[in-house]
Amino acid sequence: FVVWLPCLLGKYGIISLNMLQHDGCDTESKYNHSRNFTGKILNYLCFNNGYHSIHHMYPGRHWALLEHDHKTRLVGKIHPNLDVDNILEYIWRQFVFPGIRVDFLGNKVPIVDDGPDQPWFYATTESYSDRDADARVWSKGLAQFGPDGE
């Protein structure tokens, strides 16, 4: 109970935050591909995960440097609507009142049927899934079993 409940809640929290950070953004844009939640409380609790655009540009960057890099490398380049101070206010506007999902430009986000959802929770003890791993890119240096069973 002490282990699995925080893991389960953490997984839902990360997936929800990730969905909010990409919903209504331009996936093809160099800068406008992610929403940034810049509030101090969220970033304190989530190791600056709110600075999501800079995380995508420099995924290996240490979390403590993300706020500074966001301010010095992205502010002025990304659309100002993609910097949101309060995540709860954003959730309220998008999903409760007025409850109309809009993209960062203010256009309504259409509901698209992409078919069935992909499974995100596997019965595995690892934090990743090795199912359907591409044998051509699997790292032989990892100390886990690869797709070839070795």
Coordinates of C-alpha atoms in Angstrom, one line a residue:
F1 CA 0.0 0.0 0.0
V2 CA 2.8 2.4 0.9
V3 CA 4.6 1.7 -2.3
W4 CA 2.0 1.0 -5.0
L5 CA -0.5 3.8 -4.2
P6 CA 2.0 6.7 -4.6
C7 CA 3.3 5.0 -7.8
L8 CA -0.2 4.7 -9.2
L9 CA -1.1 8.3 -8.3
G10 CA 2.2 9.5 -9.6
K11 CA 1.6 7.8 -13.0
Y12 CA -1.8 9.4 -13.3
G13 CA -0.4 12.7 -12.3
I14 CA 2.4 12.6 -14.9
I15 CA 0.1 11.5 -17.7
S16 CA -2.4 14.2 -16.9
L17 CA 0.3 16.9 -16.7
N18 CA 1.8 15.7 -19.9
M19 CA -1.6 15.8 -21.7
L20 CA -2.2 19.4 -20.5
Q21 CA 1.2 20.5 -21.6
H22 CA 0.6 19.3 -25.2
D23 CA -3.1 19.8 -25.7
G24 CA -3.8 22.4 -28.4
C25 CA -0.2 23.0 -29.2
D26 CA 1.5 23.0 -32.6
T27 CA 3.4 19.7 -32.7
E28 CA 5.3 20.8 -35.9
S29 CA 6.6 24.1 -34.5
K30 CA 10.1 24.6 -33.3
Y31 CA 8.9 26.6 -30.2
N32 CA 5.1 26.3 -29.9
H33 CA 5.0 22.5 -29.3
S34 CA 4.4 22.6 -25.5
R35 CA 2.6 24.6 -22.9
N36 CA 4.6 25.8 -19.9
F37 CA 3.2 26.0 -16.4
T38 CA 5.4 28.6 -14.7
G39 CA 3.9 28.7 -11.3
K40 CA 6.3 28.2 -8.3
I41 CA 4.3 25.6 -6.4
L42 CA 3.8 23.2 -9.3
N43 CA 7.4 23.5 -10.3
Y44 CA 8.6 23.0 -6.8
L45 CA 6.6 19.8 -6.4
C46 CA 7.4 18.5 -9.9
F47 CA 11.1 19.4 -10.3
N48 CA 10.4 22.2 -12.8
N49 CA 8.5 19.9 -15.1
G50 CA 6.2 22.9 -15.9
Y51 CA 9.0 24.3 -18.1
H52 CA 8.1 21.7 -20.7
S53 CA 9.3 23.4 -23.9
I54 CA 12.9 23.7 -22.7
H55 CA 12.7 20.1 -21.5
H56 CA 11.8 19.0 -25.1
M57 CA 14.6 21.1 -26.6
Y58 CA 17.2 19.9 -24.0
P59 CA 15.8 16.6 -22.5
G60 CA 19.0 15.8 -20.6
R61 CA 19.2 19.2 -19.0
H62 CA 19.2 19.1 -15.2
W63 CA 15.8 20.1 -13.8
A64 CA 17.3 22.9 -11.6
L65 CA 18.4 24.8 -14.8
L66 CA 15.1 24.6 -16.6
E67 CA 13.6 27.8 -15.3
H68 CA 16.6 29.9 -16.1
D69 CA 16.9 28.3 -19.6
H70 CA 13.3 28.9 -20.3
K71 CA 13.6 32.6 -19.4
T72 CA 16.8 33.1 -21.4
R73 CA 16.3 30.9 -24.4
L74 CA 12.5 30.7 -25.0
V75 CA 10.7 33.8 -23.7
G76 CA 10.0 36.0 -26.7
K77 CA 10.2 33.1 -29.1
I78 CA 7.2 31.0 -27.9
H79 CA 3.7 32.3 -28.2
P80 CA 2.8 34.1 -24.9
N81 CA -0.4 32.0 -24.5
L82 CA 1.9 29.0 -23.9
D83 CA 3.3 30.4 -20.7
V84 CA 0.6 29.8 -18.1
D85 CA 1.2 30.8 -14.5
N86 CA -1.6 28.7 -12.7
I87 CA -2.3 25.2 -13.8
L88 CA -5.6 25.0 -11.9
E89 CA -6.9 28.2 -13.5
Y90 CA -6.0 26.7 -16.9
I91 CA -7.9 23.5 -16.1
W92 CA -10.9 25.5 -14.9
R93 CA -11.0 27.6 -18.2
Q94 CA -10.5 24.6 -20.5
F95 CA -12.6 21.9 -18.9
V96 CA -15.1 23.5 -16.5
F97 CA -16.1 27.1 -17.3
P98 CA -16.6 28.0 -20.0
G99 CA -15.3 24.4 -20.8
I100 CA -14.4 25.1 -24.4
R101 CA -11.1 23.6 -25.3
V102 CA -9.1 26.0 -27.4
D103 CA -5.6 25.9 -28.8
F104 CA -2.9 28.4 -27.9
L105 CA -4.2 30.7 -30.7
G106 CA -7.8 30.6 -29.4
N107 CA -9.2 28.2 -32.0
K108 CA -11.6 25.5 -30.9
V109 CA -9.8 22.1 -30.6
P110 CA -11.8 19.5 -32.6
I111 CA -12.5 16.2 -31.1
V112 CA -10.8 13.6 -33.4
D113 CA -11.4 9.9 -33.3
D114 CA -7.9 8.4 -33.5
G115 CA -9.2 4.8 -32.8
P116 CA -8.7 2.9 -29.6
D117 CA -6.2 4.2 -27.0
Q118 CA -2.8 2.6 -26.7
P119 CA -2.2 0.7 -23.5
W120 CA 0.0 2.7 -21.1
F121 CA -0.1 0.4 -18.1
Y122 CA 1.6 -3.0 -18.4
A123 CA 1.9 -5.8 -15.9
T124 CA 5.7 -5.3 -15.4
T125 CA 7.8 -4.4 -12.4
E126 CA 9.9 -2.0 -14.5
S127 CA 9.1 1.7 -15.1
Y128 CA 9.3 1.2 -18.8
S129 CA 7.8 -1.3 -21.2
D130 CA 10.0 -3.5 -23.3
R131 CA 7.0 -4.8 -25.3
D132 CA 7.3 -4.3 -29.0
A133 CA 10.8 -3.0 -28.6
D134 CA 12.7 -2.5 -31.9
A135 CA 15.6 -4.9 -31.8
R136 CA 17.6 -2.5 -34.1
V137 CA 17.7 0.3 -31.5
W138 CA 17.7 -1.8 -28.3
S139 CA 20.8 -1.0 -26.2
K140 CA 22.8 -4.2 -25.5
G141 CA 24.5 -2.2 -22.7
L142 CA 21.3 -2.2 -20.6
A143 CA 21.3 -4.7 -17.7
Q144 CA 17.8 -5.9 -18.5
F145 CA 16.4 -8.4 -20.9
G146 CA 16.0 -7.1 -24.4
P147 CA 13.5 -8.1 -27.1
D148 CA 15.7 -11.0 -28.1
G149 CA 15.2 -12.5 -24.6
E150 CA 18.9 -12.3 -23.7

